[in-house]
Short mmCIF file of C-alpha atoms in Angstrom, two decimals:
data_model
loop_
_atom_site.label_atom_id
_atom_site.label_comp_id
_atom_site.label_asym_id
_atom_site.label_seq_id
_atom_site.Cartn_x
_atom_site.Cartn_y
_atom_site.Cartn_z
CA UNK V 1 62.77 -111.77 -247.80
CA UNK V 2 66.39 -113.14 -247.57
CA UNK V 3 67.04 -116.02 -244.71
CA UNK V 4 70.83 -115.59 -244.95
CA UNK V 5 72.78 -114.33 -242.62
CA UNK V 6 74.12 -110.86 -242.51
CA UNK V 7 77.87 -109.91 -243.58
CA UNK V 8 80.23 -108.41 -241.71
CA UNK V 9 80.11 -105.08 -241.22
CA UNK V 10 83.41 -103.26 -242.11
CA UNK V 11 84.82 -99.63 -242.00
CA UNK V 12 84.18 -96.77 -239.62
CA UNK V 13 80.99 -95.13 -238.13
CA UNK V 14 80.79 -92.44 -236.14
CA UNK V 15 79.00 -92.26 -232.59
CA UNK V 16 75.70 -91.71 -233.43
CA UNK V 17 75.93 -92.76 -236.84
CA UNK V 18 74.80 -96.57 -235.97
CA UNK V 19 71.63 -95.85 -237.80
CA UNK V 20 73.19 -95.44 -240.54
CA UNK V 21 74.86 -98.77 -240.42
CA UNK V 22 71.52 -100.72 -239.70
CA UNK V 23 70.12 -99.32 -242.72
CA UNK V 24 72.86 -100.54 -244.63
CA UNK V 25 73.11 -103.53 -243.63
CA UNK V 26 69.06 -104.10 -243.89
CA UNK V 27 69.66 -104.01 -247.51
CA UNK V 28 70.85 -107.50 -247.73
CA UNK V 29 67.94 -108.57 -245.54
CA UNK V 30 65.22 -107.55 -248.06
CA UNK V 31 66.97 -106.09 -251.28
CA UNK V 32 69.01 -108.93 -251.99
CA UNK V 33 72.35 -106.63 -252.01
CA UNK V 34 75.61 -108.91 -253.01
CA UNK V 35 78.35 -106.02 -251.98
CA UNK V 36 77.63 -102.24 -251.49
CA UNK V 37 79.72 -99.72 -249.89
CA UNK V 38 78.41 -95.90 -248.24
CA UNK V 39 80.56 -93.20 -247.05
CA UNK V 40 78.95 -90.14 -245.55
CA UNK V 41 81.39 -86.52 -244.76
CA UNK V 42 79.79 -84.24 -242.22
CA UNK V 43 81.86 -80.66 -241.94
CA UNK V 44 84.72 -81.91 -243.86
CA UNK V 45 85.05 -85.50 -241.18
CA UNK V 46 84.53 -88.84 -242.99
CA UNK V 47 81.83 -89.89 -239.90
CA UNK V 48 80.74 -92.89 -241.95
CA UNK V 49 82.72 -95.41 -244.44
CA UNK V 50 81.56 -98.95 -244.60
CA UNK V 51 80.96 -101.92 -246.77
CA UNK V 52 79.94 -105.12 -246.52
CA UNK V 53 79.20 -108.35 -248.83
CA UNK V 54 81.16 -109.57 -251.87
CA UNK V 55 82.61 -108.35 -255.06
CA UNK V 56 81.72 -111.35 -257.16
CA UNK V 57 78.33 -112.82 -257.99
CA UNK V 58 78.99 -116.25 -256.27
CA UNK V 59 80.00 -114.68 -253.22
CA UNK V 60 83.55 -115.78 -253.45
CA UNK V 61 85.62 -112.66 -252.91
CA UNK V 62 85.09 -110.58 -250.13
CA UNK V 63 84.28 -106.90 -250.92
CA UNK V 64 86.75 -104.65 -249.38
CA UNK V 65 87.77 -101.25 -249.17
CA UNK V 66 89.57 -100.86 -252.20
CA UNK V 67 87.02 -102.65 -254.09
CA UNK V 68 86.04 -100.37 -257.35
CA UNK V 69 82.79 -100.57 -258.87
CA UNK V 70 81.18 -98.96 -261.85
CA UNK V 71 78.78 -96.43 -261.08
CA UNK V 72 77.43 -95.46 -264.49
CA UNK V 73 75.82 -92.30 -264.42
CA UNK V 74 76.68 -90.89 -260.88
CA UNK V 75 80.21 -90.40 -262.27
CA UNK V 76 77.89 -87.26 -264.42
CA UNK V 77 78.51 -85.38 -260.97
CA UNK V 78 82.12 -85.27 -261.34
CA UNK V 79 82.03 -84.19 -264.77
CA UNK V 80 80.27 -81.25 -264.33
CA UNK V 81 82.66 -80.27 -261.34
CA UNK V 82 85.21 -80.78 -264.52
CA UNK V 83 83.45 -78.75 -266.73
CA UNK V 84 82.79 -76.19 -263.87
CA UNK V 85 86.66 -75.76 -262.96
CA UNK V 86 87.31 -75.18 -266.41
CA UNK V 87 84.64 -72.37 -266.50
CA UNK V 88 86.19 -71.04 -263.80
CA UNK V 89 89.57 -70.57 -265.49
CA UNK V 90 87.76 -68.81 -268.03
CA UNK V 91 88.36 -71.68 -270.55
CA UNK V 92 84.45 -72.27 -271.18
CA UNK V 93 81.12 -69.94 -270.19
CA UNK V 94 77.87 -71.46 -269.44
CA UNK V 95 76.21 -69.15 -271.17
CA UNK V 96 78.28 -68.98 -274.59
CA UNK V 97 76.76 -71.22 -277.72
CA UNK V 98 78.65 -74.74 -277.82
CA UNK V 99 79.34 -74.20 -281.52
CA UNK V 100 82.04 -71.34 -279.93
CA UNK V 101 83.83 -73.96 -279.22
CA UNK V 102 82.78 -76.74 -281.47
CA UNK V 103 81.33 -75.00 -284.66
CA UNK V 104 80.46 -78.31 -286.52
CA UNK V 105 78.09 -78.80 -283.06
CA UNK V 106 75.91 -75.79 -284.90
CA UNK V 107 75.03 -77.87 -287.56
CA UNK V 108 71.29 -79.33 -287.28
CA UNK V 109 69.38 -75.96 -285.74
CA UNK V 110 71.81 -76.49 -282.98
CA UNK V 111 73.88 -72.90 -283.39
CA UNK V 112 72.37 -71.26 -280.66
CA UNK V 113 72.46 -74.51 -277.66
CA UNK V 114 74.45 -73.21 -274.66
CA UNK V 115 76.69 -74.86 -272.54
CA UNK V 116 74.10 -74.88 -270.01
CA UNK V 117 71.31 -76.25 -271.67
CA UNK V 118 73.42 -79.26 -273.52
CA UNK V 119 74.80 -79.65 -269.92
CA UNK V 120 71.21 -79.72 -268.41
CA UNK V 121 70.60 -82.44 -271.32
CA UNK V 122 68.22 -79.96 -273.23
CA UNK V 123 70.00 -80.05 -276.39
CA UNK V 124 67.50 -83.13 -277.95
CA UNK V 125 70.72 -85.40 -278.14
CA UNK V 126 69.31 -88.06 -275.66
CA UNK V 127 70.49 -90.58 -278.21
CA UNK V 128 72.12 -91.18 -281.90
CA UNK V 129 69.49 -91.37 -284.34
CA UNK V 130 71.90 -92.72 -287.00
CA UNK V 131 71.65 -96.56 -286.50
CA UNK V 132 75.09 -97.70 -285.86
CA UNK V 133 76.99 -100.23 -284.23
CA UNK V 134 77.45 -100.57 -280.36
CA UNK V 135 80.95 -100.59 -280.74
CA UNK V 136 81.10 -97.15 -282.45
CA UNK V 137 81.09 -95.99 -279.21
CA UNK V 138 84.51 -96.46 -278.73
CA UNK V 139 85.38 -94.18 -280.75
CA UNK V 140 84.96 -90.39 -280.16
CA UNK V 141 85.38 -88.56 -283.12
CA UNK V 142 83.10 -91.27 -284.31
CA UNK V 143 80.11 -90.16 -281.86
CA UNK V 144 81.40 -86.70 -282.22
CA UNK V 145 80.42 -86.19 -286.20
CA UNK V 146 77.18 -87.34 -285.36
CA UNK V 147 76.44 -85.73 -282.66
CA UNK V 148 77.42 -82.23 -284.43
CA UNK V 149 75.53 -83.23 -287.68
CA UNK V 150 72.31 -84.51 -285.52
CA UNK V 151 69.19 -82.39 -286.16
CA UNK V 152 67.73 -82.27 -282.23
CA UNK V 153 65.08 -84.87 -281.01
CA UNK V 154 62.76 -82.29 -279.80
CA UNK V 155 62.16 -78.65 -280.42
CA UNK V 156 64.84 -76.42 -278.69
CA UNK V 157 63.63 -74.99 -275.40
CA UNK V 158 60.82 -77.21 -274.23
CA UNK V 159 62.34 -78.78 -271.87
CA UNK V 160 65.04 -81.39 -270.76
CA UNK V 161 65.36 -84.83 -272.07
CA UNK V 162 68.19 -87.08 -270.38
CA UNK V 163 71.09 -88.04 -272.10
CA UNK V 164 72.78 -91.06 -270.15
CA UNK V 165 75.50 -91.79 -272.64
CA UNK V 166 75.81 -88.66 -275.21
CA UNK V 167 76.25 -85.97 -272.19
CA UNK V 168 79.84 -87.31 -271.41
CA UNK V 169 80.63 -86.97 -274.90
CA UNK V 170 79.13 -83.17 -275.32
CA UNK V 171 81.32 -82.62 -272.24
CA UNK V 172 84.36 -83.92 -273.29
CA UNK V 173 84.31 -82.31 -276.52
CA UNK V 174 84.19 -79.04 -274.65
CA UNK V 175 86.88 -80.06 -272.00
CA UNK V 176 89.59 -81.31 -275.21
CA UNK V 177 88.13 -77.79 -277.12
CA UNK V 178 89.35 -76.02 -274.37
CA UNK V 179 91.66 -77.22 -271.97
CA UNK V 180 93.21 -79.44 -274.50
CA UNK V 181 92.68 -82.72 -272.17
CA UNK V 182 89.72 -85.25 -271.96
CA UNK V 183 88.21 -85.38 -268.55
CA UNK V 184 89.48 -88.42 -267.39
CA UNK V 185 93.15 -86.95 -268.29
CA UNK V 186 92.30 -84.20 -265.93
CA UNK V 187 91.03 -86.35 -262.93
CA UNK V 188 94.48 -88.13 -263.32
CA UNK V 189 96.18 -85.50 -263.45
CA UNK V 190 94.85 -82.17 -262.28
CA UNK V 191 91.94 -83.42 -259.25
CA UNK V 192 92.23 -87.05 -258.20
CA UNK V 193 95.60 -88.31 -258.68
CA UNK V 194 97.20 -85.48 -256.70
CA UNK V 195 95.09 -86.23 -253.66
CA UNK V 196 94.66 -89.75 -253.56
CA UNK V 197 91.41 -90.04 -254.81
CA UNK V 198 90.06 -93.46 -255.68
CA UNK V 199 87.51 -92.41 -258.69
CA UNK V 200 88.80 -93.32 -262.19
CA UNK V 201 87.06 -92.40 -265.83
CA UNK V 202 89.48 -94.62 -268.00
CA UNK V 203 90.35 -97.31 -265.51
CA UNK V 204 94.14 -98.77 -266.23
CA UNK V 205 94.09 -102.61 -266.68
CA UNK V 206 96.19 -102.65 -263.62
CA UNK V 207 93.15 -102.25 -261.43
CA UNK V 208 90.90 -104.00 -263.44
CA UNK V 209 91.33 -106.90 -261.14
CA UNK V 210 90.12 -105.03 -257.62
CA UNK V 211 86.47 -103.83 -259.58
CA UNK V 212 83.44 -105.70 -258.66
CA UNK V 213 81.45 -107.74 -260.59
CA UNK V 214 77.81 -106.76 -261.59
CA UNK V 215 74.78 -108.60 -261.27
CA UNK V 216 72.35 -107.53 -263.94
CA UNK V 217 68.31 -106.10 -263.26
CA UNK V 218 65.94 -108.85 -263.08
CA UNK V 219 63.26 -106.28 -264.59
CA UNK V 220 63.60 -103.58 -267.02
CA UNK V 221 63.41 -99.90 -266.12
CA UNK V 222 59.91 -98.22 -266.25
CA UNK V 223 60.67 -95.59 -268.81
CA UNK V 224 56.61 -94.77 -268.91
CA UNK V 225 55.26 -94.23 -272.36
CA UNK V 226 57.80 -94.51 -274.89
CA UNK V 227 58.45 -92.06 -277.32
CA UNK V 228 61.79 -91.48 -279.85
CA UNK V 229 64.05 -89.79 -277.09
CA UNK V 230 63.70 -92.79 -275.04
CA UNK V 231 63.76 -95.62 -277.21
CA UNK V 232 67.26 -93.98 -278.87
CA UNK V 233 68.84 -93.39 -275.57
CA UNK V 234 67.92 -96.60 -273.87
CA UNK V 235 66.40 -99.13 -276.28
CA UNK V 236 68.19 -99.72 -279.99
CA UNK V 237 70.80 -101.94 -280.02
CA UNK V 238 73.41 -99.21 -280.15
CA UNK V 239 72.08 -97.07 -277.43
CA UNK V 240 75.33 -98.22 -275.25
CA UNK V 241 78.46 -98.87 -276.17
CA UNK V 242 79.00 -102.82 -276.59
CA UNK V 243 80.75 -105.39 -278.24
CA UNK V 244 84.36 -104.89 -277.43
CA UNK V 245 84.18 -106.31 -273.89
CA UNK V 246 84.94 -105.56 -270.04
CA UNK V 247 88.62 -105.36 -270.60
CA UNK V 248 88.15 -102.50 -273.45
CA UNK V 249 85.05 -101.06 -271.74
CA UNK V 250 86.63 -100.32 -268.53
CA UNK V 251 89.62 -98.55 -270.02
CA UNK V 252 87.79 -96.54 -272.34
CA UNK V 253 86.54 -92.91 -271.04
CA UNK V 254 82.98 -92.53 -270.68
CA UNK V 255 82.46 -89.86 -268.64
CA UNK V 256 78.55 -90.39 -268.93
CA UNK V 257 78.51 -93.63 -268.02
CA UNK V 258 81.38 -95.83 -266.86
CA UNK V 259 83.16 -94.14 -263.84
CA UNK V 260 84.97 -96.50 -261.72
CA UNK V 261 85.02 -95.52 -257.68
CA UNK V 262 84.37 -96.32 -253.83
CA UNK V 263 81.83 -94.60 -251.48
CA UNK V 264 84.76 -92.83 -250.23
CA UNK V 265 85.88 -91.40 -253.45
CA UNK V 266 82.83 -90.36 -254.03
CA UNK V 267 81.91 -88.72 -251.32
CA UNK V 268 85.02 -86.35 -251.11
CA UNK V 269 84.66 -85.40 -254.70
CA UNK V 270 81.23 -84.21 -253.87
CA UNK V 271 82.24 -81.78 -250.62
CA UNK V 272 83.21 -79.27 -253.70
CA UNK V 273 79.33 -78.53 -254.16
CA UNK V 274 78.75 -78.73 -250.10
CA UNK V 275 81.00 -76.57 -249.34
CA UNK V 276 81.12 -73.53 -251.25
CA UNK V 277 83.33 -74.76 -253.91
CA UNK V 278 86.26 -76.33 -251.68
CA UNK V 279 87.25 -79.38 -252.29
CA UNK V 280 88.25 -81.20 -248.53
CA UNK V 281 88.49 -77.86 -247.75
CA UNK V 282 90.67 -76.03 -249.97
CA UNK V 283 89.36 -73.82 -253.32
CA UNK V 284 88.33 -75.90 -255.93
CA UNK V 285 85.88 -73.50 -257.77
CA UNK V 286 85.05 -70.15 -257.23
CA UNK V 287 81.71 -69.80 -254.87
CA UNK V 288 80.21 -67.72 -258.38
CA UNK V 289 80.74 -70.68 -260.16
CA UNK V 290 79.47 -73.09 -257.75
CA UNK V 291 76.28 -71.15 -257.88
CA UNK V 292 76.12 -71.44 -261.49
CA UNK V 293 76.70 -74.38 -262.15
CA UNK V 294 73.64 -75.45 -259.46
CA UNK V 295 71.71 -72.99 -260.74
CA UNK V 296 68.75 -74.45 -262.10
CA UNK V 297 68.67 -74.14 -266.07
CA UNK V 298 65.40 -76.17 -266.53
CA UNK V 299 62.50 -77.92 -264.50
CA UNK V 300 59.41 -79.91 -265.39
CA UNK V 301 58.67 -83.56 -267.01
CA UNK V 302 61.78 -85.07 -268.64
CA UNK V 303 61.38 -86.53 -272.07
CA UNK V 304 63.50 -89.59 -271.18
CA UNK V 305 63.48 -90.29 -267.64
CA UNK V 306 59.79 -90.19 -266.28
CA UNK V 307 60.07 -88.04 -264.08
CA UNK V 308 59.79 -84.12 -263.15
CA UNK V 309 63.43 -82.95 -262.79
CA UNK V 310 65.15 -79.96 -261.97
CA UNK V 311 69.04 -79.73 -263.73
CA UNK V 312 71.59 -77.76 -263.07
CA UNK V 313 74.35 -77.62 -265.59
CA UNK V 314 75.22 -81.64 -265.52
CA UNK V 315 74.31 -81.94 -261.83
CA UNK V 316 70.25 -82.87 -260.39
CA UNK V 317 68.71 -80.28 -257.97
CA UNK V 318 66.44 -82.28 -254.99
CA UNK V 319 63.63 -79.70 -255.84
CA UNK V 320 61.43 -82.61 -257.09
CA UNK V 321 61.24 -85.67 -256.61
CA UNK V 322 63.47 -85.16 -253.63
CA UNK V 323 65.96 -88.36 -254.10
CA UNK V 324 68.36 -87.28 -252.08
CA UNK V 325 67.00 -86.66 -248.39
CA UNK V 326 64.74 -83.59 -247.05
CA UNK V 327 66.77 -80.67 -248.43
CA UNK V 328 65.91 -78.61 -251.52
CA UNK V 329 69.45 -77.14 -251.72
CA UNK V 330 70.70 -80.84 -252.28
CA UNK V 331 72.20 -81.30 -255.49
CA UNK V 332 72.98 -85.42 -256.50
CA UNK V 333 73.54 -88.24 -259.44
CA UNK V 334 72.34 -91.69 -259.24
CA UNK V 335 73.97 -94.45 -261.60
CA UNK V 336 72.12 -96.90 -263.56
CA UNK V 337 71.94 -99.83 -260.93
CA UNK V 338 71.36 -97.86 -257.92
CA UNK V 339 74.51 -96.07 -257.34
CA UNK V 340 74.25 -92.41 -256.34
CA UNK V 341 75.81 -89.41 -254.52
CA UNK V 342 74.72 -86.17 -253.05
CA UNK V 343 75.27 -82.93 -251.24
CA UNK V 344 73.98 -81.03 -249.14
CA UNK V 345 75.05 -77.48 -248.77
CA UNK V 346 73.05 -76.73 -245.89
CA UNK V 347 74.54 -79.24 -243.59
CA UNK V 348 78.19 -79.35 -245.46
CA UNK V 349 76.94 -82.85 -245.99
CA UNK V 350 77.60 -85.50 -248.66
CA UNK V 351 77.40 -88.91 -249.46
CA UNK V 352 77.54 -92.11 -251.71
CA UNK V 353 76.30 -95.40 -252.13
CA UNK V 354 77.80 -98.01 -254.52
CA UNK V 355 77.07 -101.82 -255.10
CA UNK V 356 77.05 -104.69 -257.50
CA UNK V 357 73.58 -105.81 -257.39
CA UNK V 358 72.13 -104.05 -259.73
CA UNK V 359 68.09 -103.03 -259.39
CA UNK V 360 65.64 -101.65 -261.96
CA UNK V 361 65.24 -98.20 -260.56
CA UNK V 362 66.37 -95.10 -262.80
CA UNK V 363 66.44 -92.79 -259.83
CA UNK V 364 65.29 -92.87 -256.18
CA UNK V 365 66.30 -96.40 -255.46
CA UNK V 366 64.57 -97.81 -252.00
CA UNK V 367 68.38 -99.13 -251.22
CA UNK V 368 70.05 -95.60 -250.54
CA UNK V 369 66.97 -93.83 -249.77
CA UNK V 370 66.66 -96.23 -246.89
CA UNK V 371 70.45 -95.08 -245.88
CA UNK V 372 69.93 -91.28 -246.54
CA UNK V 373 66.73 -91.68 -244.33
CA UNK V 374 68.79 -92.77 -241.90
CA UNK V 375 71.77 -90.12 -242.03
CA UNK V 376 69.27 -87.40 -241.69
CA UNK V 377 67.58 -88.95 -238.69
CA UNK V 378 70.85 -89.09 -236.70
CA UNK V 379 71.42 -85.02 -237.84
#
């Protein structure tokens, strides 16, 4: 257990909220946390945004309110809400082959894989096979080929296998198939830009200097026994993209896996699946498409993460394990690290947790379980 002294709590909670702030803050009492922020929207009303801590390592730079932060895979959330606007326009269909759109994506036994089921990571592309280098990553037509020429790592329609870096390429093939745009083109210009909203896939160098820096596990992930799903989409030496460093890194678009953002940004993104399809309260996506794209599309043991999961299409359903507080209707992300944000449809309730210490846990990290613990106690 830490001896240090708390930070300073900053931001805005809510009368009785304080909970929620106490949990926070315990994080840096027993969880070692460097900087984190949370934001929490109840019925549309921001009732909690905080942070505390520092954005560097050695504790140098205070973290602040405009401090970004990578937060890896919960940035998979917002591309599905991508994907889902553009089914709504009629561009895409979940239920239509992916090779409609992409016909070299048929190639392998993969002719028949829906937009659903490569969106609820079922299409046995948890990884590239083809040993390559980490910076081929960097370039999407690249991944692209080998992704459409890829025979599947699993037979088709056994279940789900996670794809942590290969989804946000699936998904922006289908978004520049379609709408003619990658997805972080139509954040900037179609869904975030236009309302101020702080969350970035393909962060300019301009605001490279406000992101936080990372502090690495001290343990690897528990990926349970390993098998060739897992070991491609966490473990070769090109499982990630690498070699070209931060500066290139941050700027390129990931949609998977390196989505820059606050708490705040985070958490208003996410009142689209709270609240019917409105986004802070005005039509984002159709309430048919909402349910569609939460439908669930496949449940049981995932061949990558170890865990029973229930997907929707790009977006986790709280059936089981139940990450994201006491609701079953909840639908969430988490981020390698610890990062994660949820909603709750019930309650019109979402929220987000992002930091710079980074922890071991794939999902269902004890730091914003803690928190979410404590927002549905003050409910």
């Amino acid at each position: 257990m830490s001896t240090e002294i708390l930070p300073a709590l900053h931001g805005h909670v809510a009368a009785g909220f304080e909970p929620v702030a106490d949990a926070f803050l315990a994080n840096w009492k027993d969880q070692d946390e460097i900087g984190a922020g949370f934001a929490l929207s109840l019925d549309g009303e921001m009732v909690v945004d905080i942070h505390a801590g520092w954005a560097d390592r050695r504790k140098s730079q205070d973290w602040t309110a405009d401090t970004l932060v990578p937060v890896y895979s919960t940035g998979k959330a917002i591309a599905a809400l991508v994907l889902a606007r553009l089914v709504d326009r009629g561009l895409l269909r979940y239920d239509a082959p992916v090779a409609d759109y992409w016909p070299e994506f048929g190639a392998g036994g993969k002719s028949a894989v829906t937009v659903a089921e490569a969106l609820s990571h079922q299409a046995g592309l948890s990884g590239i096979a083809e040993e390559m280098d980490a910076g081929d990553w960097f370039d999407a037509a690249k991944i692209e080929d080998r992704l459409a020429r890829q025979v599947p790592l699993w037979e088709l329609g056994t279940g789900s296998g996670y794809h942590p870096v290969t989804f946000g390429f699936i998904a922006d093939a289908l978004a520049r198939r379609t709408d003619g745009r990658s997805i972080g083109a139509i954040l900037r210009e179609e869904v975030c830009g236009p309302r101020g909203i702080d969350f970035h896939v393909g962060l300019p160098e301009s605001e490279h200097e406000r992101t936080a820096e990372h502090a690495m596990p001290r343990q690897v992930p528990d990926l349970g026994e390993l098998n060739t799903a897992r070991q491609l989409a966490f473990l070769k030496p090109w499982s990630s993209p690498g070699r070209r460093g931060a500066t290139e890194w941050r700027k390129a678009e990931f949609p998977a896996a390196n989505a820059h953002a606050t708490a705040r940004s985070l958490a208003r993104l996410m009142t689209a699946y709270a609240d019917g399809g409105k986004l802070e309260g005005k039509r984002f996506i159709s309430e048919a498409t909402l349910a569609a794209l939460v439908k669930e599309r496949v449940h049981g043991p995932d061949k990558v993460l170890p865990f029973d999961l229930s997907w929707g299409a790009g977006i986790m359903r709280n059936v089981s394990p139940g990450f994201y507080g006491p609701t079953p209707e909840t639908v969430g992300h988490s981020g390698w690290g610890g990062s994660c944000a949820f909603a709750d449809p019930v309650r019109n309730l979402t929220g987000a947790y992002v930091m710079n210490r980074q922890h071991h846990y794939l999902a269902g990290d004890p730091r914003p379980v803690r928190i979410i613990e404590a927002v549905y106690g003050c409910l």
